[in-house]
mmCIF file of C-alpha atoms in Angstrom:
data_model
loop_
_atom_site.group_PDB
_atom_site.id
_atom_site.type_symbol
_atom_site.label_atom_id
_atom_site.label_comp_id
_atom_site.label_asym_id
_atom_site.label_seq_id
_atom_site.Cartn_x
_atom_site.Cartn_y
_atom_site.Cartn_z
ATOM 1 C CA MET A 1 0.962 -14.742 15.625
ATOM 2 C CA SER A 2 3.934 -17.076 15.848
ATOM 3 C CA ASN A 3 7.345 -15.463 15.231
ATOM 4 C CA ALA A 4 7.863 -18.469 12.727
ATOM 5 C CA VAL A 5 5.707 -17.048 10.085
ATOM 6 C CA ARG A 6 5.252 -13.554 8.798
ATOM 7 C CA VAL A 7 2.236 -12.285 6.929
ATOM 8 C CA THR A 8 2.637 -9.078 4.770
ATOM 9 C CA ASN A 9 -0.172 -7.046 3.188
ATOM 10 C CA ARG A 10 -2.937 -9.308 4.383
ATOM 11 C CA ASP A 11 -5.678 -7.136 2.917
ATOM 12 C CA GLY A 12 -4.042 -6.899 -0.441
ATOM 13 C CA ARG A 13 -6.308 -6.389 -3.341
ATOM 14 C CA SER A 14 -4.817 -8.853 -5.698
ATOM 15 C CA PRO A 15 -6.236 -12.466 -6.425
ATOM 16 C CA TYR A 16 -2.699 -13.550 -5.872
ATOM 17 C CA VAL A 17 -1.376 -14.993 -2.433
ATOM 18 C CA ILE A 18 2.287 -15.422 -2.665
ATOM 19 C CA LEU A 19 3.854 -18.195 -0.440
ATOM 20 C CA CYS A 20 7.533 -18.546 0.411
ATOM 21 C CA ASP A 21 8.074 -21.811 2.339
ATOM 22 C CA HIS A 22 11.666 -21.647 2.337
ATOM 23 C CA ALA A 23 12.381 -17.924 2.860
ATOM 24 C CA SER A 24 14.731 -18.024 5.931
ATOM 25 C CA ASN A 25 17.917 -19.798 7.175
ATOM 26 C CA HIS A 26 17.135 -18.905 10.784
ATOM 27 C CA LEU A 27 17.426 -21.570 13.517
ATOM 28 C CA PRO A 28 15.607 -20.728 16.739
ATOM 29 C CA ALA A 29 17.519 -21.064 19.949
ATOM 30 C CA SER A 30 15.281 -24.103 20.932
ATOM 31 C CA VAL A 31 16.900 -26.232 18.183
ATOM 32 C CA GLY A 32 20.520 -24.677 18.453
ATOM 33 C CA THR A 33 22.851 -25.037 15.562
ATOM 34 C CA LEU A 34 21.774 -28.695 14.556
ATOM 35 C CA GLY A 35 25.472 -29.465 14.697
ATOM 36 C CA LEU A 36 26.412 -27.244 11.531
ATOM 37 C CA ASP A 37 28.632 -24.418 11.297
ATOM 38 C CA ALA A 38 27.566 -20.778 10.154
ATOM 39 C CA ALA A 39 28.754 -21.635 6.540
ATOM 40 C CA GLU A 40 26.489 -24.545 6.011
ATOM 41 C CA MET A 41 23.536 -22.327 7.004
ATOM 42 C CA LEU A 42 24.362 -20.080 3.931
ATOM 43 C CA ARG A 43 23.942 -23.003 1.697
ATOM 44 C CA HIS A 44 20.742 -24.131 -0.246
ATOM 45 C CA ILE A 45 20.183 -27.041 2.120
ATOM 46 C CA ALA A 46 19.102 -24.393 4.872
ATOM 47 C CA TRP A 47 16.756 -22.203 2.602
ATOM 48 C CA ASP A 48 16.082 -20.931 -0.830
ATOM 49 C CA PRO A 49 18.486 -18.124 -1.390
ATOM 50 C CA GLY A 50 16.854 -15.137 -3.254
ATOM 51 C CA ALA A 51 13.338 -16.528 -3.078
ATOM 52 C CA LEU A 52 12.148 -14.087 -0.271
ATOM 53 C CA PRO A 53 13.305 -10.882 -2.046
ATOM 54 C CA VAL A 54 11.615 -12.043 -5.243
ATOM 55 C CA SER A 55 8.503 -12.870 -3.317
ATOM 56 C CA GLN A 56 8.425 -9.498 -1.590
ATOM 57 C CA ARG A 57 8.908 -7.437 -4.668
ATOM 58 C CA VAL A 58 6.233 -9.546 -6.751
ATOM 59 C CA ALA A 59 3.687 -9.074 -3.685
ATOM 60 C CA GLU A 60 4.390 -5.416 -3.488
ATOM 61 C CA GLY A 61 3.997 -4.987 -7.315
ATOM 62 C CA LEU A 62 0.741 -6.758 -7.420
ATOM 63 C CA ASP A 63 -0.666 -5.646 -4.051
ATOM 64 C CA ALA A 64 -0.784 -9.391 -3.168
ATOM 65 C CA THR A 65 -0.548 -10.994 0.268
ATOM 66 C CA LEU A 66 2.695 -12.780 1.255
ATOM 67 C CA VAL A 67 3.151 -15.494 3.618
ATOM 68 C CA GLU A 68 6.731 -16.490 4.515
ATOM 69 C CA SER A 69 8.192 -19.107 6.780
ATOM 70 C CA CYS A 70 10.905 -17.544 9.288
ATOM 71 C CA VAL A 71 12.577 -20.851 10.286
ATOM 72 C CA SER A 72 15.148 -22.798 8.284
ATOM 73 C CA ARG A 73 13.865 -25.830 6.375
ATOM 74 C CA LEU A 74 16.448 -27.731 8.305
ATOM 75 C CA ALA A 75 14.553 -27.321 11.419
ATOM 76 C CA ILE A 76 11.386 -28.644 9.633
ATOM 77 C CA ASP A 77 10.431 -28.438 6.089
ATOM 78 C CA CYS A 78 7.024 -26.494 5.788
ATOM 79 C CA ASN A 79 6.589 -27.876 2.295
ATOM 80 C CA ARG A 80 6.531 -31.478 3.281
ATOM 81 C CA PRO A 81 3.481 -33.496 4.648
ATOM 82 C CA LEU A 82 3.859 -34.535 8.143
ATOM 83 C CA GLY A 83 4.708 -38.184 7.232
ATOM 84 C CA ALA A 84 7.254 -37.337 4.733
ATOM 85 C CA PRO A 85 10.746 -39.039 5.548
ATOM 86 C CA ASP A 86 12.435 -35.699 4.868
ATOM 87 C CA LEU A 87 10.113 -33.579 7.036
ATOM 88 C CA ILE A 88 13.078 -33.177 9.551
ATOM 89 C CA PRO A 89 15.883 -34.170 7.407
ATOM 90 C CA GLU A 90 18.778 -36.180 9.035
ATOM 91 C CA ILE A 91 20.726 -35.712 5.546
ATOM 92 C CA SER A 92 20.305 -32.985 3.025
ATOM 93 C CA GLU A 93 21.876 -33.629 -0.439
ATOM 94 C CA THR A 94 25.134 -35.206 1.081
ATOM 95 C CA THR A 95 25.267 -33.205 4.265
ATOM 96 C CA ILE A 96 24.438 -34.969 7.681
ATOM 97 C CA ILE A 97 22.293 -32.895 9.995
ATOM 98 C CA PRO A 98 23.379 -34.195 13.423
ATOM 99 C CA GLY A 99 20.955 -32.239 15.335
ATOM 100 C CA ASN A 100 18.006 -33.904 13.501
ATOM 101 C CA ALA A 101 19.033 -37.657 14.254
ATOM 102 C CA GLY A 102 16.994 -39.817 16.549
ATOM 103 C CA LEU A 103 14.476 -37.451 17.469
ATOM 104 C CA SER A 104 11.788 -38.647 19.965
ATOM 105 C CA ALA A 105 8.079 -38.332 18.958
ATOM 106 C CA THR A 106 7.885 -35.534 21.758
ATOM 107 C CA GLN A 107 10.771 -33.718 20.010
ATOM 108 C CA ARG A 108 9.322 -34.085 16.471
ATOM 109 C CA GLN A 109 6.083 -32.797 17.758
ATOM 110 C CA ALA A 110 7.860 -29.706 19.163
ATOM 111 C CA ARG A 111 9.263 -29.029 15.765
ATOM 112 C CA ILE A 112 5.863 -29.181 14.168
ATOM 113 C CA ALA A 113 4.631 -26.892 16.583
ATOM 114 C CA LEU A 114 7.626 -24.557 16.275
ATOM 115 C CA SER A 115 7.215 -23.685 12.532
ATOM 116 C CA TRP A 116 5.105 -26.126 10.337
ATOM 117 C CA GLN A 117 1.976 -25.803 12.158
ATOM 118 C CA PRO A 118 2.132 -21.766 12.516
ATOM 119 C CA PHE A 119 2.960 -21.515 8.767
ATOM 120 C CA HIS A 120 0.067 -23.698 7.493
ATOM 121 C CA ASP A 121 -2.250 -22.128 10.106
ATOM 122 C CA ALA A 122 -1.620 -18.674 8.860
ATOM 123 C CA ILE A 123 -2.122 -19.817 5.225
ATOM 124 C CA ASP A 124 -5.426 -21.620 6.071
ATOM 125 C CA ASP A 125 -6.594 -18.513 8.027
ATOM 126 C CA ILE A 126 -5.990 -16.316 4.967
ATOM 127 C CA VAL A 127 -7.496 -18.545 2.276
ATOM 128 C CA SER A 128 -10.557 -19.186 4.526
ATOM 129 C CA GLU A 129 -11.216 -15.653 5.120
ATOM 130 C CA ARG A 130 -10.834 -14.833 1.442
ATOM 131 C CA ARG A 131 -13.303 -17.443 0.575
ATOM 132 C CA ARG A 132 -15.724 -16.154 2.989
ATOM 133 C CA GLU A 133 -15.507 -12.926 1.620
ATOM 134 C CA GLY A 134 -16.098 -14.244 -1.895
ATOM 135 C CA ARG A 135 -12.505 -12.919 -3.081
ATOM 136 C CA GLU A 136 -10.827 -14.806 -6.017
ATOM 137 C CA THR A 137 -7.662 -16.389 -4.909
ATOM 138 C CA ARG A 138 -4.641 -17.888 -6.777
ATOM 139 C CA LEU A 139 -1.967 -19.401 -4.951
ATOM 140 C CA VAL A 140 1.733 -19.118 -6.226
ATOM 141 C CA SER A 141 4.825 -20.603 -4.117
ATOM 142 C CA VAL A 142 8.247 -19.100 -4.994
ATOM 143 C CA HIS A 143 11.261 -21.256 -4.469
ATOM 144 C CA SER A 144 14.979 -21.359 -5.836
ATOM 145 C CA PHE A 145 17.054 -24.217 -6.925
ATOM 146 C CA THR A 146 20.830 -24.924 -7.170
ATOM 147 C CA PRO A 147 22.471 -24.793 -10.589
ATOM 148 C CA VAL A 148 24.328 -28.012 -10.009
ATOM 149 C CA TYR A 149 22.835 -31.115 -7.998
ATOM 150 C CA LYS A 150 24.957 -33.893 -7.167
ATOM 151 C CA GLY A 151 27.292 -33.126 -10.022
ATOM 152 C CA VAL A 152 24.523 -32.565 -12.674
ATOM 153 C CA SER A 153 24.100 -29.190 -14.330
ATOM 154 C CA ARG A 154 20.593 -27.791 -14.488
ATOM 155 C CA PRO A 155 20.072 -25.653 -17.692
ATOM 156 C CA TRP A 156 16.659 -24.053 -16.826
ATOM 157 C CA HIS A 157 16.735 -20.481 -15.638
ATOM 158 C CA ILE A 158 13.165 -21.010 -14.130
ATOM 159 C CA GLY A 159 10.908 -23.993 -13.697
ATOM 160 C CA ILE A 160 7.141 -23.989 -13.387
ATOM 161 C CA ILE A 161 5.747 -26.843 -11.265
ATOM 162 C CA HIS A 162 2.174 -28.155 -11.454
ATOM 163 C CA ASP A 163 0.107 -31.156 -11.154
ATOM 164 C CA GLU A 164 -3.162 -32.072 -13.270
ATOM 165 C CA ASP A 165 -4.511 -28.556 -12.820
ATOM 166 C CA SER A 166 -2.426 -26.264 -14.988
ATOM 167 C CA ARG A 167 -4.863 -23.179 -15.230
ATOM 168 C CA LEU A 168 -2.085 -20.967 -13.945
ATOM 169 C CA ALA A 169 0.937 -23.097 -15.086
ATOM 170 C CA ALA A 170 -0.027 -23.177 -18.948
ATOM 171 C CA PRO A 171 -0.198 -19.508 -19.508
ATOM 172 C CA LEU A 172 2.651 -18.743 -17.163
ATOM 173 C CA VAL A 173 4.877 -21.049 -19.154
ATOM 174 C CA THR A 174 3.681 -19.681 -22.419
ATOM 175 C CA ALA A 175 4.561 -16.151 -21.257
ATOM 176 C CA LEU A 176 7.900 -17.004 -19.907
ATOM 177 C CA GLN A 177 8.920 -18.762 -23.240
ATOM 178 C CA GLN A 178 8.369 -15.653 -25.232
ATOM 179 C CA LEU A 179 11.405 -14.204 -23.220
ATOM 180 C CA ASP A 180 14.651 -14.068 -25.154
ATOM 181 C CA GLY A 181 17.297 -16.209 -23.533
ATOM 182 C CA VAL A 182 15.263 -17.718 -20.895
ATOM 183 C CA THR A 183 15.095 -21.572 -20.760
ATOM 184 C CA VAL A 184 12.034 -22.624 -19.005
ATOM 185 C CA GLY A 185 11.430 -26.052 -17.344
ATOM 186 C CA VAL A 186 7.998 -27.573 -17.130
ATOM 187 C CA ASN A 187 7.929 -29.676 -13.990
ATOM 188 C CA GLU A 188 11.790 -29.127 -13.928
ATOM 189 C CA PRO A 189 14.030 -29.399 -12.024
ATOM 190 C CA TYR A 190 11.196 -30.999 -9.582
ATOM 191 C CA SER A 191 7.665 -32.151 -10.201
ATOM 192 C CA PRO A 192 4.895 -32.971 -7.841
ATOM 193 C CA ALA A 193 6.003 -36.736 -7.729
ATOM 194 C CA ASP A 194 9.165 -35.402 -5.739
ATOM 195 C CA ARG A 195 6.863 -34.378 -2.904
ATOM 196 C CA VAL A 196 7.718 -30.805 -3.342
ATOM 197 C CA TYR A 197 4.021 -29.521 -4.011
ATOM 198 C CA PHE A 198 2.627 -30.138 -0.509
ATOM 199 C CA THR A 199 1.793 -26.533 0.415
ATOM 200 C CA LEU A 200 -0.208 -25.937 -2.742
ATOM 201 C CA GLU A 201 -1.887 -29.285 -2.669
ATOM 202 C CA HIS A 202 -2.867 -28.693 1.010
ATOM 203 C CA HIS A 203 -4.150 -25.141 0.556
ATOM 204 C CA GLY A 204 -4.835 -24.858 -3.113
ATOM 205 C CA ARG A 205 -5.894 -28.093 -4.755
ATOM 206 C CA SER A 206 -7.967 -29.135 -1.816
ATOM 207 C CA ARG A 207 -10.124 -26.289 -2.398
ATOM 208 C CA GLY A 208 -9.950 -26.241 -6.170
ATOM 209 C CA LEU A 209 -7.925 -22.980 -6.383
ATOM 210 C CA PRO A 210 -5.660 -22.255 -9.282
ATOM 211 C CA CYS A 211 -2.127 -22.739 -8.091
ATOM 212 C CA ALA A 212 1.446 -23.037 -9.350
ATOM 213 C CA MET A 213 4.994 -23.396 -7.970
ATOM 214 C CA ILE A 214 7.935 -21.251 -9.293
ATOM 215 C CA GLU A 215 11.531 -22.456 -9.035
ATOM 216 C CA ILE A 216 14.207 -19.811 -9.995
ATOM 217 C CA ARG A 217 17.852 -20.920 -10.418
ATOM 218 C CA ASN A 218 19.462 -19.282 -7.436
ATOM 219 C CA ASP A 219 22.571 -17.946 -9.345
ATOM 220 C CA GLU A 220 19.880 -15.772 -11.246
ATOM 221 C CA ILE A 221 18.711 -14.300 -7.965
ATOM 222 C CA SER A 222 21.862 -14.134 -5.779
ATOM 223 C CA ALA A 223 22.197 -10.292 -6.189
ATOM 224 C CA PRO A 224 19.668 -7.457 -6.065
ATOM 225 C CA ALA A 225 19.790 -6.890 -9.677
ATOM 226 C CA GLY A 226 18.710 -10.292 -10.466
ATOM 227 C CA GLN A 227 16.146 -10.475 -7.784
ATOM 228 C CA ARG A 228 14.657 -7.200 -9.245
ATOM 229 C CA ARG A 229 14.769 -8.468 -12.954
ATOM 230 C CA TRP A 230 13.099 -11.670 -12.155
ATOM 231 C CA ALA A 231 10.471 -10.208 -9.739
ATOM 232 C CA ASP A 232 9.550 -7.388 -12.306
ATOM 233 C CA LEU A 233 9.155 -9.869 -15.219
ATOM 234 C CA LEU A 234 7.017 -12.182 -13.032
ATOM 235 C CA THR A 235 4.915 -9.260 -11.824
ATOM 236 C CA GLY A 236 4.257 -7.999 -15.309
ATOM 237 C CA ILE A 237 3.226 -11.460 -16.364
ATOM 238 C CA PHE A 238 0.903 -12.085 -13.522
ATOM 239 C CA ALA A 239 -0.576 -8.697 -13.791
ATOM 240 C CA GLU A 240 -1.886 -9.646 -17.264
ATOM 241 C CA LEU A 241 -2.177 -13.450 -16.679
ATOM 242 C CA LYS A 242 -5.744 -15.141 -17.318
ATOM 243 C CA PRO A 243 -6.038 -18.541 -15.808
ATOM 244 C CA GLU A 244 -7.208 -21.083 -18.307
ATOM 245 C CA ALA A 245 -10.797 -22.408 -17.928
ATOM 246 C CA GLY A 246 -11.329 -25.715 -16.202
ATOM 247 C CA GLU A 247 -9.712 -27.492 -13.127
ATOM 248 C CA ALA A 248 -7.425 -29.833 -15.144
ATOM 249 C CA ALA A 249 -6.411 -28.202 -18.427
ATOM 250 C CA ALA A 250 -4.020 -30.593 -20.104
ATOM 251 C CA PHE A 251 -0.533 -29.192 -20.482
ATOM 252 C CA GLY A 252 3.189 -30.409 -20.611
ATOM 253 C CA LEU A 253 4.528 -33.226 -18.733
ATOM 254 C CA GLY A 254 2.063 -33.439 -15.832
ATOM 255 C CA ASN A 255 3.555 -35.163 -12.764
ATOM 256 C CA GLY A 256 4.674 -38.261 -14.482
ATOM 257 C CA ARG A 257 8.507 -37.880 -14.171
ATOM 258 C CA ALA A 258 10.449 -39.999 -11.900
ATOM 259 C CA ALA A 259 10.918 -38.705 -8.409
ATOM 260 C CA GLN A 260 14.209 -37.044 -7.148
ATOM 261 C CA THR A 261 15.233 -35.480 -3.832
ATOM 262 C CA LYS A 262 14.911 -31.733 -3.631
ATOM 263 C CA ALA A 263 18.136 -29.740 -3.032
#
């Protein structure tokens, strides 16, 4: 398997498969530094800080399979369709990425082969195998978001992203809303209209599988204590969660909110 993707606990007994698209800020030698200094690679533009430790603990607690990308989203964003303008971003938020400017078709294809293709091939292989074996499968992707984006504060501690299919999202939101002191966003701070739902659309929705995307504000999971807290809360919820019937249970905002660029 490619070094650009890591699969943990492939034979886990849980119905859940946990996906972490933006787990790493690593840039392989083949792409260099992209013209950025080391400090920039610690920022959210390069990865989703805290998302991987949360994903790992949730997967362990549920005995679930975990699939993580091991390459920075700045080299190529695994949670974007191949035709997306920000697949290989020339600018992220307000930061110019010099090493992504003016890439040839051959260079773009090399980036796809570097990280995007291995990540999606791994998920496809796992989900296809589970379906052949008749194993129930629910897909959950874990991300984190910045507390402030372009000067605008975001009040949500956690957001649940979904499209018309809210079989997982609706009971998940309901459970989270029972927690004291937790502000829950429904399709906040992003929605599928922002093109952030690609991995789940590609592997889950295309197969009719229940799926949901989790966004945790990254100051909540910047340290091990917060990572453990959120992972344990989510593990407990998922362990008891019963997906709603039907493929498109009505819930919340759907995906009708205006699009914004993901930070």
